[in-house]
Amino acid sequence: MVNKSKIKAIAAFSGGLDSILAIKIVLEQDIDIIALNFKTSFCRWDKSNNDCTGSSIKRMADHLGVEFKAVYLGDDYLEMVRDPKYGYGKNINPCIDCRIFKFKVVKKIMDEIGASFVITGEVLGQRPMSQHRRSLTLIEKESGLEGLILRPLSAKLFSLTIPEEKGWVNRDNLLDISGRTRKPQIELAKQYGIRDYPTPAGGCLLTDKYFSKRLRDLFKFGNTYSKDLELLKVGRHFRISNQFKLIVGRDEQENQRILDLSEKGDLFFEPLELSGPSALGKGIYDENIKEVSSKIIARYTSLNEKVKVITKIISEDKELIFDVFALEDSKIKEILI
Ligand code: SF4
């Protein structure tokens, strides 16, 4: 008889319904679970919390009664996103490399804390790039976790895993869900009384078409310090020259956020005596670039006539006022990223 009270598992925990259900199913088998959540620079900025959604994920782990651990993936992860071995999905999402990267981290933590296997909410065939049988096998192999990843929602569609073979978990109580339909998961959530879970795939900006365009631009022209990455989540972005980019706020919160993310030497623009957008300019500029930027701000004010725009250099007292007409829409479209 296996003494299961000593068996620990790490659950890769996104806070989404599938990972919640995976934990629920394995908890019923009396396994100690540590819910591990990865944070990267590519989670969405939540205007109401001025943060990513980390706090709600922690609350969900508490609600499930499992230990919670968050791990931040920094520069190495960013390097992987810039140049993934297995390429991108539809946007700039390197899902296969991302999963391998994360599972390697999981393996390291498993070894450190003496956990015996990994639980994920993966469902066979649910996601086009990373949840097909071939990709799942590849990811498992490359991360050094062969036989150690248990997918409770689809387990019966896979060969026996080590935790099943060893009798730590009972295969009879695992499921055989596959494909893109969410019905079985929603039904299961009802049975477990789980409500208020986030919608699937809402969290990763690398799958967002517009964000992907901006990130590609940043990889090409900019640097990837954390503030530059945060700025990609805010406002409208314009590539004025290879060395200069303008970010225009779309509402008051974004105007403030842009200012919060500004750094010494950046240019800050705002209309004079008018409510309207603020904007931040980053990079190398000349008078022409300042004027073009002011014309873009003018385009987003309520007036369709001459507008005065103040330009300041962050952390310096100098300011300049441009009296400009708005830039034409066709030109705006050309440089919007
Ligand atoms: S969607 Fe984003 S977080 Fe999820 S595997 Fe793909 S790149 Fe990674």
mmCIF file of C-alpha atoms and ligand atoms in Angstrom, residues 77 93-95 98-99 102 204 206-207, ligand 1:
data_model
loop_
_atom_site.group_PDB
_atom_site.id
_atom_site.type_symbol
_atom_site.label_atom_id
_atom_site.label_comp_id
_atom_site.label_asym_id
_atom_site.label_seq_id
_atom_site.Cartn_x
_atom_site.Cartn_y
_atom_site.Cartn_z
ATOM 1 C CA TYR A 77 12.295 34.092 -20.837
ATOM 2 C CA ASN A 93 3.362 33.404 -29.101
ATOM 3 C CA PRO A 94 6.145 30.804 -28.946
ATOM 4 C CA CYS A 95 3.892 28.296 -27.164
ATOM 5 C CA CYS A 98 7.273 28.687 -23.617
ATOM 6 C CA ARG A 99 5.934 25.391 -22.259
ATOM 7 C CA LYS A 102 8.268 26.724 -17.858
ATOM 8 C CA CYS A 204 -1.231 36.071 -22.552
ATOM 9 C CA LEU A 206 1.782 37.223 -26.901
ATOM 10 C CA THR A 207 -1.372 35.865 -28.540
HETATM 11 S S1 SF4 B 1 -0.274 31.356 -24.796
HETATM 12 FE FE1 SF4 B 1 1.442 32.544 -23.983
HETATM 13 S S2 SF4 B 1 1.733 31.727 -21.902
HETATM 14 FE FE2 SF4 B 1 0.496 30.232 -23.020
HETATM 15 S S3 SF4 B 1 1.977 28.800 -23.880
HETATM 16 FE FE3 SF4 B 1 1.604 30.330 -25.447
HETATM 17 S S4 SF4 B 1 3.196 31.851 -25.151
HETATM 18 FE FE4 SF4 B 1 3.126 30.625 -23.278
#
